[in-house]
Coordinates of C-alpha atoms and ligand atoms in Angstrom, one line a residue:
X1 CA 20.3 3.3 6.1
X2 CA 19.1 2.9 9.7
X3 CA 18.1 6.3 11.7
X4 CA 17.7 6.2 15.5
X5 CA 14.4 5.3 15.4
X6 CA 13.9 1.8 17.3
X7 CA 10.8 -0.1 18.2
X8 CA 10.3 -3.2 19.6
X9 CA 10.1 -6.2 17.4
X10 CA 6.6 -7.8 16.8
X11 CA 6.8 -10.8 19.0
X12 CA 6.4 -8.5 22.3
X13 CA 3.4 -6.9 21.1
X14 CA 0.3 -9.1 23.4
X15 CA -1.7 -11.1 21.3
X16 CA 0.8 -11.9 19.0
X17 CA 1.4 -15.8 17.8
X18 CA 3.1 -16.3 15.0
X19 CA 3.1 -14.7 11.5
X20 CA 0.9 -12.9 10.2
X21 CA -0.5 -11.0 13.1
X22 CA -4.0 -10.9 12.1
X23 CA -6.9 -7.8 13.4
X24 CA -10.3 -8.1 11.6
X25 CA -13.3 -6.9 12.9
X26 CA -15.9 -4.5 11.3
X27 CA -15.5 -0.8 10.0
X28 CA -17.8 0.1 12.7
X29 CA -19.0 -0.8 15.4
X30 CA -22.8 -0.2 14.8
X31 CA -24.8 -2.3 17.1
X32 CA -23.5 -4.5 20.4
X33 CA -25.1 -8.2 18.8
X34 CA -23.4 -7.0 15.5
X35 CA -19.9 -6.2 17.3
X36 CA -20.4 -9.7 19.6
X37 CA -21.8 -11.3 16.3
X38 CA -18.1 -11.4 14.7
X39 CA -16.1 -11.3 17.4
X40 CA -17.5 -14.5 18.6
X41 CA -17.0 -16.1 14.7
X42 CA -13.4 -14.8 14.1
X43 CA -12.0 -16.0 17.7
X44 CA -13.8 -19.2 16.5
X45 CA -11.8 -19.9 13.2
X46 CA -8.5 -19.5 15.3
X47 CA -7.3 -17.2 12.8
X48 CA -7.3 -13.8 14.1
X49 CA -5.3 -12.7 17.0
X50 CA -7.0 -9.0 17.4
X51 CA -10.2 -7.8 17.1
X52 CA -11.0 -4.6 15.5
X53 CA -13.9 -2.1 15.2
X54 CA -13.5 2.0 14.2
X55 CA -15.9 4.0 16.7
X56 CA -15.1 6.8 15.8
X57 CA -15.3 7.7 12.0
X58 CA -13.1 9.7 9.5
X59 CA -16.2 10.2 7.1
X60 CA -15.3 12.2 4.1
X61 CA -18.4 13.6 3.9
X62 CA -21.3 14.8 6.9
X63 CA -24.1 13.2 7.1
X64 CA -22.9 9.9 7.1
X65 CA -22.9 7.6 10.1
X66 CA -19.9 8.8 11.8
X67 CA -19.7 5.6 14.1
X68 CA -21.0 5.3 17.7
X69 CA -18.9 7.2 19.8
X70 CA -17.8 5.9 23.5
X71 CA -21.3 3.7 24.0
X72 CA -19.3 1.3 21.9
X73 CA -16.4 0.9 23.9
X74 CA -18.2 -1.9 26.3
X75 CA -18.7 -3.6 23.5
X76 CA -15.3 -3.8 23.1
X77 CA -14.6 -4.9 26.5
X78 CA -16.9 -7.5 26.4
X79 CA -15.3 -8.9 23.3
X80 CA -11.7 -9.1 24.9
X81 CA -13.4 -10.4 28.5
X82 CA -15.6 -12.9 26.2
X83 CA -13.1 -14.4 23.2
X84 CA -10.0 -13.5 24.8
X85 CA -9.1 -11.5 21.8
X86 CA -7.1 -8.2 21.7
X87 CA -9.2 -5.4 20.8
X88 CA -7.7 -2.4 18.8
X89 CA -9.9 1.0 17.9
X90 CA -8.6 4.4 15.6
X91 CA -8.3 7.3 17.7
X92 CA -7.6 10.4 16.5
X93 CA -7.4 13.4 19.8
X94 CA -6.9 13.3 22.8
X95 CA -10.5 12.1 24.1
X96 CA -10.6 8.9 22.4
X97 CA -6.9 8.2 24.2
X98 CA -8.5 8.5 27.6
X99 CA -11.7 6.9 26.6
X100 CA -10.3 4.0 25.2
X101 CA -7.6 3.2 27.6
X102 CA -9.9 4.0 30.5
X103 CA -12.1 0.7 28.6
X104 CA -8.8 -1.3 28.8
X105 CA -8.1 -1.1 23.8
X106 CA -4.9 -2.7 24.0
X107 CA -3.9 -1.7 20.7
X108 CA -5.1 1.8 19.2
X109 CA -4.7 3.0 15.4
X110 CA -4.1 6.6 13.7
X111 CA -6.3 6.8 10.4
X112 CA -4.7 8.2 7.6
X113 CA -6.0 11.4 7.6
X114 CA -4.6 11.7 11.2
X115 CA -1.0 10.9 10.1
X116 CA -1.3 13.9 7.6
X117 CA -1.8 16.1 10.1
X118 CA 1.1 16.5 12.4
X119 CA -0.8 18.4 15.0
X120 CA -3.3 16.0 15.5
X121 CA -0.6 12.9 15.8
X122 CA 1.2 15.8 18.5
X123 CA -2.1 15.4 20.7
X124 CA -2.4 12.0 20.4
X125 CA 1.2 11.5 21.5
X126 CA 0.9 13.8 24.5
X127 CA -2.4 11.6 26.0
X128 CA -0.3 8.6 25.3
X129 CA 2.6 9.6 27.7
X130 CA 3.2 7.2 30.0
X131 CA 0.9 4.2 28.9
X132 CA 2.4 0.9 27.5
X133 CA 0.0 0.3 24.8
X134 CA 0.6 -1.1 21.0
X135 CA 0.0 1.7 18.6
X136 CA -0.7 1.2 14.9
X137 CA -0.2 4.2 12.4
X138 CA -1.4 4.0 9.4
X139 CA 0.3 5.5 5.8
X140 CA -0.8 9.4 5.9
X141 CA -3.5 9.4 2.5
X142 CA -0.9 11.1 0.5
X143 CA 2.5 9.3 -0.4
X144 CA 4.8 10.6 1.4
X145 CA 7.6 8.8 3.6
X146 CA 8.6 11.6 6.0
X147 CA 5.3 12.4 7.0
X148 CA 5.1 8.8 8.4
X149 CA 8.1 8.4 9.9
X150 CA 7.5 12.0 11.6
X151 CA 4.2 10.4 12.9
X152 CA 6.0 7.0 14.2
X153 CA 8.9 9.9 15.9
X154 CA 6.6 11.9 17.6
X155 CA 4.2 8.3 19.4
X156 CA 8.2 7.4 20.5
X157 CA 9.2 10.3 22.0
X158 CA 6.0 9.9 23.9
X159 CA 7.9 7.2 25.3
X160 CA 5.8 4.0 23.1
X161 CA 7.9 1.7 22.0
X162 CA 5.7 -1.4 20.6
X163 CA 4.4 0.4 17.7
X164 CA 4.1 -0.8 14.4
X165 CA 2.8 1.1 10.3
X166 CA -0.1 0.3 8.6
X167 CA 0.4 -0.1 4.8
X168 CA -3.4 0.9 3.6
X169 CA -2.4 2.6 0.1
X170 CA -2.7 6.3 -1.0
X171 CA -5.1 8.0 -2.4
X172 CA -5.1 9.8 -5.9
X173 CA -7.3 11.3 -8.4
X174 CA -6.8 9.3 -10.8
X175 CA -9.2 6.6 -10.7
X176 CA -7.7 3.1 -10.9
X177 CA -8.6 -1.0 -9.7
X178 CA -7.8 0.1 -6.0
X179 CA -9.4 2.9 -3.4
X180 CA -6.4 3.7 -2.5
X181 CA -3.1 2.5 -4.2
X182 CA -0.6 0.7 -3.2
X183 CA 3.2 2.2 -3.2
X184 CA 4.7 -0.7 -2.3
X185 CA 7.9 0.9 -2.0
X186 CA 7.7 3.5 0.7
X187 CA 6.7 0.9 3.9
X188 CA 9.3 -1.2 2.5
X189 CA 12.0 2.2 2.7
X190 CA 9.5 3.0 5.8
X191 CA 11.0 0.2 7.4
X192 CA 14.5 0.7 6.7
X193 CA 14.3 3.7 8.5
X194 CA 12.8 2.7 12.1
X195 CA 14.6 -0.4 13.3
X196 CA 12.4 -4.0 14.2
X197 CA 9.3 -1.8 12.3
X198 CA 6.3 -4.2 12.3
X199 CA 4.6 -3.8 9.3
X200 CA 0.6 -4.6 8.5
X201 CA -0.9 -4.3 5.5
X202 CA -4.8 -3.1 5.3
X203 CA -6.2 -4.7 2.0
X204 CA -9.5 -3.9 2.4
X205 CA -8.7 0.1 2.9
X206 CA -6.3 -0.8 -0.6
X207 CA -8.8 -2.0 -2.4
X208 CA -12.4 -0.9 -1.7
X209 CA -13.8 -3.9 -2.4
X210 CA -13.6 -7.9 -1.7
X211 CA -12.4 -9.5 -4.6
X212 CA -8.4 -7.9 -4.6
X213 CA -8.1 -8.8 -0.9
X214 CA -6.2 -12.2 -1.5
X215 CA -4.1 -11.2 -4.3
X216 CA -2.5 -7.8 -1.9
X217 CA -2.7 -10.2 1.4
X218 CA -0.3 -12.6 -0.7
X219 CA 1.5 -9.6 -1.5
X220 CA 2.0 -8.2 1.1
X221 CA 3.3 -11.8 2.9
X222 CA 5.8 -11.8 -0.3
X223 CA 7.0 -8.4 0.8
X224 CA 8.0 -9.7 4.2
X225 CA 4.9 -7.5 5.9
X226 CA 4.4 -9.2 9.9
X227 CA 1.1 -8.9 9.4
X228 CA -3.1 -8.1 7.9
X229 CA -6.2 -6.0 8.8
X230 CA -8.9 -6.9 6.9
X231 CA -12.2 -5.4 8.0
X232 CA -15.4 -8.5 8.4
X233 CA -18.5 -8.4 9.6
X234 CA -21.7 -10.5 9.9
X235 CA -23.7 -9.3 8.1
X236 CA -21.6 -6.9 5.0
X237 CA -24.4 -5.6 3.2
X238 CA -25.9 -3.7 5.5
X239 CA -22.8 -2.1 6.7
X240 CA -23.1 1.1 7.7
X241 CA -19.4 2.0 6.4
X242 CA -17.0 0.6 3.8
X243 CA -20.4 -1.9 2.9
X244 CA -18.5 -3.1 -0.8
X245 CA -15.0 -4.1 1.0
X246 CA -15.9 -6.0 4.0
X247 CA -16.1 -9.7 4.1
X248 CA -18.0 -12.3 6.8
X249 CA -15.8 -14.2 8.9
X250 CA -15.8 -17.3 6.6
X251 CA -14.5 -15.3 3.9
X252 CA -11.9 -14.0 6.1
X253 CA -10.7 -17.6 6.7
X254 CA -10.6 -18.8 3.9
X255 CA -8.3 -15.7 3.0
X256 CA -6.0 -16.7 5.6
X257 CA -6.0 -20.1 4.6
X258 CA -4.7 -19.7 1.2
X259 CA -2.1 -17.4 1.9
X260 CA 1.1 -18.8 0.9
X261 CA 3.5 -18.6 3.8
X262 CA 6.9 -18.3 2.1
X263 CA 8.3 -18.1 5.9
X264 CA 11.9 -19.6 5.4
X265 CA 12.8 -21.6 8.7
X266 CA 16.7 -21.5 8.3
X267 CA 19.1 -21.5 10.1
X268 CA 20.2 -18.4 8.5
X269 CA 16.8 -16.6 8.0
X270 CA 18.0 -12.9 8.7
X271 CA 19.8 -13.7 5.6
X272 CA 17.1 -14.8 3.6
X273 CA 14.2 -12.1 4.8
X274 CA 17.0 -9.4 4.0
X275 CA 17.1 -11.0 0.4
X276 CA 13.4 -11.7 0.2
X277 CA 12.9 -7.9 1.4
X278 CA 15.7 -7.2 -1.9
X279 CA 14.5 -8.7 -4.1
X280 CA 10.6 -7.5 -3.1
X281 CA 12.4 -4.4 -3.9
X282 CA 13.2 -5.5 -7.7
X283 CA 10.4 -6.8 -8.9
X284 CA 8.9 -3.1 -7.5
X285 CA 11.0 -1.3 -10.0
X286 CA 10.5 -4.2 -12.7
X287 CA 6.8 -3.7 -12.4
X288 CA 7.3 0.6 -12.3
X289 CA 9.8 -0.2 -15.5
X290 CA 7.0 -1.8 -17.3
X291 CA 4.2 0.8 -16.4
X292 CA 6.6 3.4 -17.9
X293 CA 7.1 1.7 -21.2
X294 CA 3.1 1.8 -21.4
X295 CA 3.0 5.7 -20.5
X296 CA 5.7 6.4 -23.2
X297 CA 4.1 3.3 -26.4
X298 CA 0.7 6.0 -25.4
X299 CA 2.5 9.2 -25.7
X300 CA 4.0 8.2 -29.0
X301 CA 0.7 6.7 -29.8
X302 CA -0.8 10.3 -29.6
X303 CA 2.0 11.8 -31.5
X304 CA 1.2 9.3 -34.2
X305 CA -2.5 10.5 -34.5
X306 CA -1.8 14.1 -34.0
X307 CA 0.0 13.6 -37.3
X308 CA -1.5 11.9 -39.0
X309 CA -4.5 14.8 -38.7
X310 CA -1.9 17.1 -40.0
X311 CA -0.8 15.0 -43.0
X312 CA 2.6 15.1 -41.2
X313 CA 5.5 12.8 -42.4
X314 CA 6.8 10.2 -38.9
X315 CA 10.0 10.3 -40.1
X316 CA 12.0 12.7 -37.5
X317 CA 16.0 12.0 -38.1
X318 CA 17.4 14.8 -36.1
X319 CA 14.9 14.5 -33.0
X320 CA 15.8 11.0 -32.1
X321 CA 19.9 11.4 -32.8
X322 CA 19.6 14.4 -30.0
X323 CA 17.3 11.9 -27.7
X324 CA 19.5 9.4 -27.7
X325 CA 22.8 11.3 -27.4
X326 CA 20.9 12.7 -24.7
X327 CA 20.3 9.8 -23.0
X328 CA 23.2 8.3 -23.2
X329 CA 25.3 11.1 -21.7
X330 CA 22.5 10.8 -18.5
X331 CA 23.1 7.3 -18.3
X332 CA 26.7 7.8 -18.5
X333 CA 26.5 9.9 -15.2
X334 CA 24.0 6.9 -13.8
X335 CA 27.0 4.5 -13.9
X336 CA 25.5 2.8 -17.1
X337 CA 27.2 1.5 -19.6
X338 CA 27.4 3.8 -23.2
X339 CA 26.3 0.2 -24.8
X340 CA 23.6 -1.1 -22.4
X341 CA 21.2 2.5 -23.2
X342 CA 22.3 2.4 -27.2
X343 CA 20.4 -1.2 -26.4
X344 CA 18.3 -0.7 -25.0
X345 CA 16.7 2.8 -26.2
X346 CA 16.9 0.6 -30.1
X347 CA 14.7 -1.8 -28.8
X348 CA 12.5 1.0 -27.2
X349 CA 12.2 2.5 -30.1
X350 CA 11.6 -0.6 -32.4
X351 CA 8.6 -1.0 -29.9
X352 CA 7.7 2.6 -30.4
X353 CA 7.4 2.5 -34.0
X354 CA 5.0 -0.7 -34.2
X355 CA 3.1 0.9 -31.6
X356 CA 3.0 4.7 -34.6
X357 CA 2.6 1.9 -37.2
X358 CA -0.5 0.4 -35.5
X359 CA -1.8 4.1 -35.9
X360 CA -0.7 5.4 -38.9
X361 CA -2.0 2.2 -40.7
X362 CA -2.6 3.6 -43.8
X363 CA 0.9 5.3 -43.9
X364 CA 2.8 5.4 -46.8
X365 CA 5.5 3.1 -45.0
X366 CA 5.4 0.3 -44.0
X367 CA 5.8 -0.9 -40.5
X368 CA 9.1 -3.7 -41.7
X369 CA 9.9 -0.6 -44.6
X370 CA 10.4 1.7 -41.3
X371 CA 12.6 -0.6 -39.7
X372 CA 14.9 -1.4 -41.7
X373 CA 15.3 2.5 -42.1
X374 CA 15.5 2.6 -38.6
X375 CA 18.3 0.5 -39.0
X376 CA 20.1 2.4 -40.9
X377 CA 20.0 5.4 -38.8
X378 CA 16.8 6.8 -39.5
X379 CA 13.9 8.3 -37.3
X380 CA 10.4 8.1 -37.7
X381 CA 9.1 8.8 -33.9
X382 CA 8.4 12.0 -32.9
Ligands
LIG1 C1 -11.0 2.4 8.9 O1 -9.6 1.3 9.2 O2 -11.7 2.2 9.3 C2 -9.9 3.7 8.3 C3 -10.8 4.4 8.2 O3 -8.9 3.6 8.0 P1 -7.8 4.5 7.2 O4 -7.4 5.7 7.9 O5 -6.7 3.9 6.4 O6 -8.9 5.5 6.1
LIG2 MN1 -13.4 1.4 7.0

């Protein structure tokens, strides 16, 4: 479904050469030397299009390094003059916008914490009126598509036509392998809501460490993202912010070189791109199915443990009959055939029995006997 929001394709952006557009540079500009050395190495690699550096840093806790502020803007200007790279920084209020524009910053990004706040986005949009800059909108910290669409809409209404979206993952209370969990479906849906929308992936803030950067970058390329924003630092070990996730310009080059670009240069490239996007969605749903099944099995095991502690048998005939009836009816409402839902439930049920039996190892009924009973319509689940 397309809405009335339309932006310019990435091919019209200054500094765009080919997919992937690569934006790299330190989390924070720290010293002029650090900025220039990093930029020179990145430029020499020939793999980077735009140099990034945060100068106003939104830190979670006070008392940590909050960026060099406007004093770092002349350093970015020097990067542009010396290396020819485009320059990008984060803005979070009107003053930041005016200052960045004054120093010729080419691309501005709105950080995840700012995108979540419509007042902040509106203030930035108002300050941008009349400029022809590129604005990259990071996803809000919480997984809410409408907030992301709304922020893009506000920037577009201010007359900005070169707008891109950056997927940097979403925060959660749950501790996972990621610093910010990538919900790939959300940017994919976003692209369907905003015509031509360039999508950039920020693996650095998704991963929070260096180890998964290549894997996440490849995933983004396979989902047809247009570019990558990866943090790099001349010496990550002494970085004043996000030290664990930054890489040297050399490692950055290796990551970009190792990417497998599946970019079908066929005459029917539009068809192939659409197909790739749809297949990406299927892959995401399949992964979600497996995650849900894992969670279901874990609950079944907890039930088995609970029943074991209370010396209750795992056989519950009536309960399973009710589950089947309810789920088959629900499936029917959603266009799934009775036969399919019945088969699927039988398979899930059998797997569940196997898991429960592992827990009830010393139960009186062995798994084979139990499965036999299930085939005959007797239920063991909770
Ligand atoms: C950053 O890019 O350094 C940054 C602060 O990002 P985010 O808004 O994604 O946390
Ligand atoms: Mn950072």
